[in-house]
Short mmCIF file of C-alpha atoms and ligand atoms in Angstrom, two decimals:
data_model
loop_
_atom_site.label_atom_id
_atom_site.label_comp_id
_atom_site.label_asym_id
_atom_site.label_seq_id
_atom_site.Cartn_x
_atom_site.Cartn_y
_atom_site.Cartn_z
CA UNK J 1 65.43 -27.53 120.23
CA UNK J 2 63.48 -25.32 122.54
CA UNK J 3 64.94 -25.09 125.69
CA UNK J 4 61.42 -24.16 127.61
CA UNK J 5 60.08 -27.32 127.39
CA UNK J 6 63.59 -29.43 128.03
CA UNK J 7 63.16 -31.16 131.59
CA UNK J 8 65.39 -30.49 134.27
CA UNK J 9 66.32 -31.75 137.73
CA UNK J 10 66.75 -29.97 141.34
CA UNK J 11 67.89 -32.95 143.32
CA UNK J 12 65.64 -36.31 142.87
CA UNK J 13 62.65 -33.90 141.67
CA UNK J 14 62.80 -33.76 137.57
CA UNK J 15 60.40 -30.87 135.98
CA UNK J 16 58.86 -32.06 132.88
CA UNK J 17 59.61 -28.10 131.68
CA UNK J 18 61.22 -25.10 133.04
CA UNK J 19 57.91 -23.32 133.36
CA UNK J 20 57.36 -22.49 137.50
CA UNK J 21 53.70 -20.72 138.25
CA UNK J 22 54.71 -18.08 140.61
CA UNK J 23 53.32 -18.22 143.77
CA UNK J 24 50.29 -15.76 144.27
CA UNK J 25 48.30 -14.89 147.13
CA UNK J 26 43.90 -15.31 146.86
CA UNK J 27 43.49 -14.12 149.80
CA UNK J 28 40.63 -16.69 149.77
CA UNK J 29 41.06 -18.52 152.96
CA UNK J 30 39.45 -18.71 156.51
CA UNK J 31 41.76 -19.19 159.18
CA UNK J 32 44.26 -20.59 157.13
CA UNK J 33 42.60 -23.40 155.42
CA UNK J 34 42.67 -24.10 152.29
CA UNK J 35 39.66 -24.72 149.92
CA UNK J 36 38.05 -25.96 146.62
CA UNK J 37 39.30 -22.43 145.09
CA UNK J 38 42.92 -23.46 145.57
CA UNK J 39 42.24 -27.01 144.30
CA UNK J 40 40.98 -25.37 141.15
CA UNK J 41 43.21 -22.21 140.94
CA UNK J 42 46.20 -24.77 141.23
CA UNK J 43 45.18 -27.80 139.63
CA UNK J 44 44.22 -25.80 136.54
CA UNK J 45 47.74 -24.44 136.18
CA UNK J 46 48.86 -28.51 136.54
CA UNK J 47 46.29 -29.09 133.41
CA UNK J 48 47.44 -26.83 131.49
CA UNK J 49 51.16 -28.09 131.49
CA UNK J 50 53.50 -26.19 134.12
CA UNK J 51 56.33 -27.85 135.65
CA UNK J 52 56.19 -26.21 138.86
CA UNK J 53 52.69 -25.31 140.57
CA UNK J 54 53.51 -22.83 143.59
CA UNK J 55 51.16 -22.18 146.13
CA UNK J 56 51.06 -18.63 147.77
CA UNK J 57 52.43 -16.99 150.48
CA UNK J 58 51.60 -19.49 152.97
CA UNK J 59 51.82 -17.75 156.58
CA UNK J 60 54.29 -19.95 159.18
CA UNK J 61 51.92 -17.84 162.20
CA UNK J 62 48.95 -16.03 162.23
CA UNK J 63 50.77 -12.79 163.07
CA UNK J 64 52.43 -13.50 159.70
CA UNK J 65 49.76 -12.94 157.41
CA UNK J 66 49.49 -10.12 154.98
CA UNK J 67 45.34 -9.93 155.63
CA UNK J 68 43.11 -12.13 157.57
CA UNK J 69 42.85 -14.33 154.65
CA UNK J 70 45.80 -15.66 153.80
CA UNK J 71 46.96 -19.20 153.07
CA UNK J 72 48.13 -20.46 156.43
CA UNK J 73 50.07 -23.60 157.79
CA UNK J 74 50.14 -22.79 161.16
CA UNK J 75 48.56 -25.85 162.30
CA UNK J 76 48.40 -29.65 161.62
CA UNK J 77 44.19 -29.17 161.10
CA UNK J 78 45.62 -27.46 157.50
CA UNK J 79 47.54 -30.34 155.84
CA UNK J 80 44.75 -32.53 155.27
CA UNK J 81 43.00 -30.33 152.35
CA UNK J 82 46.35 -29.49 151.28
CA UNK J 83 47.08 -33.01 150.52
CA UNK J 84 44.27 -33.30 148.62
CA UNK J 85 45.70 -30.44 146.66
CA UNK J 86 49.39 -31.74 146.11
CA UNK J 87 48.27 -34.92 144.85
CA UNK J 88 45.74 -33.70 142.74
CA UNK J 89 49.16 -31.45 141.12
CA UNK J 90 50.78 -34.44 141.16
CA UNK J 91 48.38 -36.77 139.45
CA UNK J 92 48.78 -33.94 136.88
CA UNK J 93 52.75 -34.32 135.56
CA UNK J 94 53.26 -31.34 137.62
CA UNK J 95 55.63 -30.69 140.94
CA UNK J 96 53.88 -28.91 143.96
CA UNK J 97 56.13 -26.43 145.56
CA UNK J 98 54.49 -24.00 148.82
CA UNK J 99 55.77 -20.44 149.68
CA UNK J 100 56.50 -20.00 153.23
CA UNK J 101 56.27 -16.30 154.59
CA UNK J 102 55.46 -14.08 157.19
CA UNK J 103 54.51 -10.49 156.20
CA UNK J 104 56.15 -8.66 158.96
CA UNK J 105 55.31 -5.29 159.48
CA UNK J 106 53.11 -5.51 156.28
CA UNK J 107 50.89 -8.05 157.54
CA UNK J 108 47.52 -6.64 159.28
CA UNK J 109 46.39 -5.26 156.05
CA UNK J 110 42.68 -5.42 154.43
CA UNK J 111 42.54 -7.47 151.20
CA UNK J 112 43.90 -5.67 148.02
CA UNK J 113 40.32 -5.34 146.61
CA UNK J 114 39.05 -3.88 149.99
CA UNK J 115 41.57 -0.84 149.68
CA UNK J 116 44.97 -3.00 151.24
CA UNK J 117 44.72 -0.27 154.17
CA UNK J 118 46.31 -1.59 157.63
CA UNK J 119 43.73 -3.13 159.68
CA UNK J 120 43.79 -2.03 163.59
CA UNK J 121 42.62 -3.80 166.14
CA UNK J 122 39.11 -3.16 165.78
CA UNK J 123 38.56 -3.64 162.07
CA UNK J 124 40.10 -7.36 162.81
CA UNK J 125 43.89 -6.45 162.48
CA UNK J 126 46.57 -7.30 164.71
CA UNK J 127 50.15 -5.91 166.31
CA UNK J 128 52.75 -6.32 163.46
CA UNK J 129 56.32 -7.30 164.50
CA UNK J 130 59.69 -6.38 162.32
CA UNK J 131 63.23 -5.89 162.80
CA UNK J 132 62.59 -2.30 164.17
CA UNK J 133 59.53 -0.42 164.94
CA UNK J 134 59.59 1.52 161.91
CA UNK J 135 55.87 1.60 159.93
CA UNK J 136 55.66 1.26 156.04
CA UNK J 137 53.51 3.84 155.39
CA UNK J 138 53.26 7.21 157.83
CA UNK J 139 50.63 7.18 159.97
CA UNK J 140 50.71 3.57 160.51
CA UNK J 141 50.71 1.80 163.39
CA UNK J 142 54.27 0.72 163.78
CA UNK J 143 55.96 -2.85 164.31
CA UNK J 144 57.00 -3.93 167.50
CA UNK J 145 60.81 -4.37 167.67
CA UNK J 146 61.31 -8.19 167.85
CA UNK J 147 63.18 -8.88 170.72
CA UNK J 148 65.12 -12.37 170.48
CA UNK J 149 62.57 -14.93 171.43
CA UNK J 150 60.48 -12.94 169.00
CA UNK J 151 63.62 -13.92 166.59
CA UNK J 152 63.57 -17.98 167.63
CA UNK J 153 59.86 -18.30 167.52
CA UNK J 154 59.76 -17.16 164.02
CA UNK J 155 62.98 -19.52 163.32
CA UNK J 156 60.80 -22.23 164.82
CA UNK J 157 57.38 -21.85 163.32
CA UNK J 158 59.31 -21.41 159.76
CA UNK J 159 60.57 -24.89 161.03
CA UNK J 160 57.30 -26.07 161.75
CA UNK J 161 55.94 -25.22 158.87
CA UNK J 162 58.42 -27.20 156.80
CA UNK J 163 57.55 -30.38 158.55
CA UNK J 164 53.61 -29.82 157.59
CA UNK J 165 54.58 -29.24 154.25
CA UNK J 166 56.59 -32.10 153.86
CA UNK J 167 53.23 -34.13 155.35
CA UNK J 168 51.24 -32.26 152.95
CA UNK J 169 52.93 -33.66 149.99
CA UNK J 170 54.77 -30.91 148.76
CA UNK J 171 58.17 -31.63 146.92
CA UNK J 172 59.78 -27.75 146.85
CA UNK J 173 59.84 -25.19 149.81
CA UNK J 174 60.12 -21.31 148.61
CA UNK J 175 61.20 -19.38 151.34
CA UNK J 176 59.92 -15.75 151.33
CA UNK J 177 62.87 -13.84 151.54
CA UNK J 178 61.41 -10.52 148.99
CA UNK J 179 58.56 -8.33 148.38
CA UNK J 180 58.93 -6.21 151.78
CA UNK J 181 58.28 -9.09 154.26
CA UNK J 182 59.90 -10.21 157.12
CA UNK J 183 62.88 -11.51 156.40
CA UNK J 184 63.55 -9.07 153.62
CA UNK J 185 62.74 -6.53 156.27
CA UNK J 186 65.88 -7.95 158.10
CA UNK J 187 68.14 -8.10 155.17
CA UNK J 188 67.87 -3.91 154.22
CA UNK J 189 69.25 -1.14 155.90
CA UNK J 190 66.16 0.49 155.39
CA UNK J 191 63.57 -1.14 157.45
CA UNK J 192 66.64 -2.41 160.19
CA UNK J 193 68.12 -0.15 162.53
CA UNK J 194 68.96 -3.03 164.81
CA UNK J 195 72.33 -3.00 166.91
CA UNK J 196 72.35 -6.81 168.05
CA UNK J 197 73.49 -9.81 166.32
CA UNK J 198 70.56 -9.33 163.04
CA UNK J 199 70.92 -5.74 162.61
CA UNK J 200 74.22 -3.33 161.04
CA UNK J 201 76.53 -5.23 159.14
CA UNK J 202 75.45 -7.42 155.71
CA UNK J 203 76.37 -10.26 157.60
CA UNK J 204 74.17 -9.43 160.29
CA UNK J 205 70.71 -8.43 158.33
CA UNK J 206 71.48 -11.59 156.50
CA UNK J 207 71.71 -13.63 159.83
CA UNK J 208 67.66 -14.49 160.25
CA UNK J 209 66.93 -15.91 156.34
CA UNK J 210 70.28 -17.52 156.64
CA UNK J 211 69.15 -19.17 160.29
CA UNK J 212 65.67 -19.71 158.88
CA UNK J 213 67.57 -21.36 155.57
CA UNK J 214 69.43 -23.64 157.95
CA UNK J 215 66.89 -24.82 160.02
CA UNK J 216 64.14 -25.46 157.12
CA UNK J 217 67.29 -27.42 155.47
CA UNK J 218 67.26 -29.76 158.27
CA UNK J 219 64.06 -30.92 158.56
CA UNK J 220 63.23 -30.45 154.81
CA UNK J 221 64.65 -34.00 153.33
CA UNK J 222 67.84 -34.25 151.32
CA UNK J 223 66.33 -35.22 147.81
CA UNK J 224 63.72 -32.23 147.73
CA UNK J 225 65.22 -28.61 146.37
CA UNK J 226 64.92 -25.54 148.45
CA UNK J 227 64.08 -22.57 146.68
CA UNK J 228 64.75 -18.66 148.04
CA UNK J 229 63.21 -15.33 146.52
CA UNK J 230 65.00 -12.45 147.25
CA UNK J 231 64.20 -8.84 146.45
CA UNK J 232 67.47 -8.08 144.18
CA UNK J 233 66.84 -4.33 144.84
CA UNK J 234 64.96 -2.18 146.78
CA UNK J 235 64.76 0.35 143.77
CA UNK J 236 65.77 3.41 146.02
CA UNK J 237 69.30 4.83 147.30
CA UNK J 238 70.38 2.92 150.51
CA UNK J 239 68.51 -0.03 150.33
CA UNK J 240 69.22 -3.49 148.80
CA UNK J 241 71.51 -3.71 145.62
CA UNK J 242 72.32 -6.75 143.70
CA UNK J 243 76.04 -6.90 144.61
CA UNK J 244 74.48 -7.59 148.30
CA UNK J 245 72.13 -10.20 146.86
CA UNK J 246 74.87 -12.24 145.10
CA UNK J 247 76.90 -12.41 148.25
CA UNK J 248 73.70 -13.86 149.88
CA UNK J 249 73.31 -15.68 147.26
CA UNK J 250 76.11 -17.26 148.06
CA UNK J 251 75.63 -18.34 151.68
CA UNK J 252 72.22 -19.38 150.43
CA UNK J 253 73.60 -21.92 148.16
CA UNK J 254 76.35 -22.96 151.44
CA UNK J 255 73.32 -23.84 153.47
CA UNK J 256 71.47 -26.05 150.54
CA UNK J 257 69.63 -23.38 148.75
CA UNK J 258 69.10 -24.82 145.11
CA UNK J 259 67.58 -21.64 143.29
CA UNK J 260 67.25 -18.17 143.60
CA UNK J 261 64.01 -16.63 142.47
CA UNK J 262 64.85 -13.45 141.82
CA UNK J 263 62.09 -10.52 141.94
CA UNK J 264 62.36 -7.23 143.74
CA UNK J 265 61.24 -4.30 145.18
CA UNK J 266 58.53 -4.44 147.66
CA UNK J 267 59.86 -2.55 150.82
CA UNK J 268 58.98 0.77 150.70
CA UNK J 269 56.02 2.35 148.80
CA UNK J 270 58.11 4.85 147.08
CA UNK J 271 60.14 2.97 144.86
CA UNK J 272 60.20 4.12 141.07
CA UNK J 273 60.43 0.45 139.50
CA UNK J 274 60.57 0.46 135.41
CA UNK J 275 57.83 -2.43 134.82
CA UNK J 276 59.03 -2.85 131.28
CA UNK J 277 59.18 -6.25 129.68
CA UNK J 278 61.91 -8.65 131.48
CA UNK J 279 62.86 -6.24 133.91
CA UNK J 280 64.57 -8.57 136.76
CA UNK J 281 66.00 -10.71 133.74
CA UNK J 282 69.36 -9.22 134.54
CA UNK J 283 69.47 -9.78 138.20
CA UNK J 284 68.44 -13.69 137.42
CA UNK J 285 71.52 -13.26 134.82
CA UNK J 286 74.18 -11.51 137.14
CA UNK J 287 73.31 -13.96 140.68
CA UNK J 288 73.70 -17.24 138.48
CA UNK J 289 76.62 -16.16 136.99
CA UNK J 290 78.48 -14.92 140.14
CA UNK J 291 76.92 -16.85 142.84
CA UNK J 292 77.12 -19.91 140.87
CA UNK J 293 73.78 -21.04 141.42
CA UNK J 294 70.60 -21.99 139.44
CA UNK J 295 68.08 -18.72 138.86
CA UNK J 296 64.75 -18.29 138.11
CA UNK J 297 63.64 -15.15 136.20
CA UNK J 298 60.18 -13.68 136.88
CA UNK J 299 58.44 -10.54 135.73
CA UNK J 300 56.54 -9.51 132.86
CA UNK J 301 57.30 -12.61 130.62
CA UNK J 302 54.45 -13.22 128.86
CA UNK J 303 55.31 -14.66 125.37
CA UNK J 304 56.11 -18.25 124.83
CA UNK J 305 60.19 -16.95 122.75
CA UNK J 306 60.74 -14.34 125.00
CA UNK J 307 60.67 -17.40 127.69
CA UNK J 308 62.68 -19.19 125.26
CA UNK J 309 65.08 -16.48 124.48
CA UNK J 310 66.09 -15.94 128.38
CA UNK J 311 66.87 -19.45 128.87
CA UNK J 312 69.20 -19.98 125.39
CA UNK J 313 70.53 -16.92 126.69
CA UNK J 314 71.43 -18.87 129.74
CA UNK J 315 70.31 -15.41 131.56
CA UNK J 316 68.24 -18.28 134.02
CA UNK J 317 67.36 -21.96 134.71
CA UNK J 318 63.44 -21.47 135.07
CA UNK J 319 60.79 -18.90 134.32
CA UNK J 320 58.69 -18.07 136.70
CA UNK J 321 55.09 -16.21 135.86
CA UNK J 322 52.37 -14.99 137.44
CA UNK J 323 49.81 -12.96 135.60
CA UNK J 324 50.14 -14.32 132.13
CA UNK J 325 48.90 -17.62 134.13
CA UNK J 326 45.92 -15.93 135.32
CA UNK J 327 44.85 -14.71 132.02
CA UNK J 328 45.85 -17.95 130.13
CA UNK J 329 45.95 -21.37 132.71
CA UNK J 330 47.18 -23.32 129.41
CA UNK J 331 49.50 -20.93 128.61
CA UNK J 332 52.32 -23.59 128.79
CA UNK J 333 50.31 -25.29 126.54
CA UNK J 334 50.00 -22.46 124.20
CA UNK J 335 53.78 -21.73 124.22
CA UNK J 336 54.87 -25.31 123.21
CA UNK J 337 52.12 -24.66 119.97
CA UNK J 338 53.94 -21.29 119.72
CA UNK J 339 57.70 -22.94 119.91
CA UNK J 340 56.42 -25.98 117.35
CA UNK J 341 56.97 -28.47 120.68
CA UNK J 342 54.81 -31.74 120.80
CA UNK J 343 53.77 -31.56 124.00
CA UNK J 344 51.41 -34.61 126.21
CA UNK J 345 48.05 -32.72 126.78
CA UNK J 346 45.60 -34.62 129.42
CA UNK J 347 43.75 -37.36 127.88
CA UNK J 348 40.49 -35.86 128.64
CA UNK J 349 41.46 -32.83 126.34
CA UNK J 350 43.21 -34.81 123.93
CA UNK J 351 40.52 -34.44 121.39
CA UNK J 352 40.86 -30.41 121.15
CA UNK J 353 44.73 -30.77 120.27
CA UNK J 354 44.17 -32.79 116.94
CA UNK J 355 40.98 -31.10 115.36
C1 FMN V 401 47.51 -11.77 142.35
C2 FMN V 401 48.96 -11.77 142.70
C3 FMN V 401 49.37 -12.30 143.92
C4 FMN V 401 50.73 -12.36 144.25
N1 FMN V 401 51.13 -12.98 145.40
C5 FMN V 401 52.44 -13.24 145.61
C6 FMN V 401 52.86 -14.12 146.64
O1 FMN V 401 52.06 -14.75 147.33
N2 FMN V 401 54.19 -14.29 146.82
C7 FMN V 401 55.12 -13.68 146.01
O2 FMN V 401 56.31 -13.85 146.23
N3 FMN V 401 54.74 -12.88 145.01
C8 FMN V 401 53.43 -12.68 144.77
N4 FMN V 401 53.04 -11.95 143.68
C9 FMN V 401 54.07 -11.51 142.73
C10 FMN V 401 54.22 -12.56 141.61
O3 FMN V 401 54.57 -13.84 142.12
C11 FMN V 401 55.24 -12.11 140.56
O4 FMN V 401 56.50 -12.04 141.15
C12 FMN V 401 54.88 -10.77 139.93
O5 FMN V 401 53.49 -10.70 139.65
C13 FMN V 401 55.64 -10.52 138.64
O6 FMN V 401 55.41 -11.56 137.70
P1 FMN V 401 54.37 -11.40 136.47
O7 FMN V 401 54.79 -10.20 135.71
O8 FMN V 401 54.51 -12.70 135.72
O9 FMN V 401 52.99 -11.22 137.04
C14 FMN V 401 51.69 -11.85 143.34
C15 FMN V 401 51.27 -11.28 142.15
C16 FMN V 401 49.94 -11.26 141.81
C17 FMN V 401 49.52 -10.69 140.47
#
């Protein structure tokens, strides 16, 4: 029996797999809003048989976003096409979940095509904000220090944000809690120096995802799951380890976290990361089994058994992929040929799966 294509339930929402399209930034958006390329980008994922179809980084302020062009939902003016969008997944068999993130002192940047370079002022870019006014790159201009209405507005607009999402039809939140952004930015040693309440001990680095958990929680209804990625290391001495991620973990799960997405890396631009096959499988293995809480793995898992094989390993609850989905929007599709699993295709298609 493959486990890959066995459904399975966070709360009242039941996956009709365990296959989650990670979320991915376009970069494809003006002001904020989405557009016809995330109706197709997404929906195609939804055709071609995922259980879980993420949309990207989605900035909670403008001052959040990675590059001018981000996915934002900032505003009520960007639910309506988003609706649009979740129903569309929905009409499809497949769950809509939204990432919500602000970039921190890696936002102002120009589009990864266009070089990635900060942006200043005058090429369109704005002042970055982070735990401490330390840049990511030398020569950068640096993050201001947030001070702590800096702190609550973020709190708030994460809040915010949670309420549009729920209007916009979405059934799962991801909070953005890896990859070098804010709230990651909080959580390592590395990029906070503070010496108030969210800066020096674990505790303390951990205080603004755990406040932003919280809140979201509370305005984020009861039967929909609440997903967190976390960065499980930084990849370099003194950063983020893995032990510190299954004690957050932990607190996550206290505050109605329901699965931890477990990446890493992402904070500093000198980290030697192996980017071999399955290479966060082990963190997704270690946090379920000593946080007690549902995982997904993601990274490099690309083949249909090697999905299969993490999940009879019971190394995670869900698999979570990006580029494979970008090369192959059926791949889910593909991998239940692959695994000898009868899966429903769309009607419209149904005459390609028989002949
Ligand atoms: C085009 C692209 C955009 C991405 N954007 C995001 C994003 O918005 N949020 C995020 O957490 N990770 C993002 N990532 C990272 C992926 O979600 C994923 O964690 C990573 O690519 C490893 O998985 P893979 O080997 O299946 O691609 C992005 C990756 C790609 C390739």
């Amino acid at each position: 029996m493959s486990k890959l294509f066995e459904t399975i339930s966070f709360r009242e929402i039941r996956l009709r797999n365990r296959i989650m399209m990670s979320p991915m930034c376009q970069y494809s958006s003006e002001d904020g809003f989405a557009n016809d390329w995330h109706l197709v980008h997404l929906g195609s994922r939804a055709v071609g048989g995922v259980g879980i179809v993420c949309m990207e980084a989605t900035a909670v302020s403008p001052e959040g976003r990675i590059t001018p062009y981000d996915q934002g939902i900032w505003k009520d003016a960007h639910i309506e096409k988003l609706q649009q969008i979740t129903s569309f997944v929905r009409q499809l068999g497949a769950v809509p979940a939204i990432q919500l993130a602000h970039a921190g002192r890696k936002a102002s940047t120009a589009r990864p095509w266009e070089g990635g370079h900060q942006l200043n002022p005058q090429q369109g870019g704005w002042q970055t904000l982070a735990p401490s006014a330390i840049p990511f790159r030398e020569g950068e201009i640096p993050p201001v220090a947030m001070n702590i209405s800096d702190i609550k507005k973020v709190i708030n607009d994460f809040v915010a944000a949670a309420k549009r999402a729920l209007e916009a039809g979405f059934q799962i939140i991801e909070l953005h809690g890896a990859h070098g952004y804010l709230m990651h930015q909080f959580f390592s040693p590395l990029t906070n120096q503070r010496s108030d309440a969210y800066g020096g001990s674990l505790e303390n680095r951990a205080r603004l995802l755990l406040e932003v958990t919280a809140a979201v929680r509370t305005v984020w209804p009861e039967k929909y799951p609440l997903f967190v990625r976390l960065s499980c290391t930084d990849w370099v001495e003194g950063g983020v380890q893995v032990e510190d991620c299954v004690w957050l973990a932990k607190q996550l799960k206290q505050r109605g976290v329901d699965l931890i997405d477990c990446s890493s890396g992402g904070l500093v631009p000198n980290a030697r990361i192996p980017n071999t096959p399955g290479y966060q499988i082990p963190f997704a293995e270690k946090i379920r089994q000593e946080a007690q809480i549902a995982t997904g793995a993601v990274g490099l898992i690309t083949e249909a058994h090697q999905a299969e094989d993490i999940l009879q390993k019971q190394q995670a609850d869900l698999i979570i992929i990006a580029r494979q989905l970008l090369r192959d929007p059926y791949f889910p599709i593909h991998a239940a040929q692959q695994l000898n699993v009868d899966i429903p295709w769309p009607n419209q298609y149904l005459r390609a799966k028989t002949s």
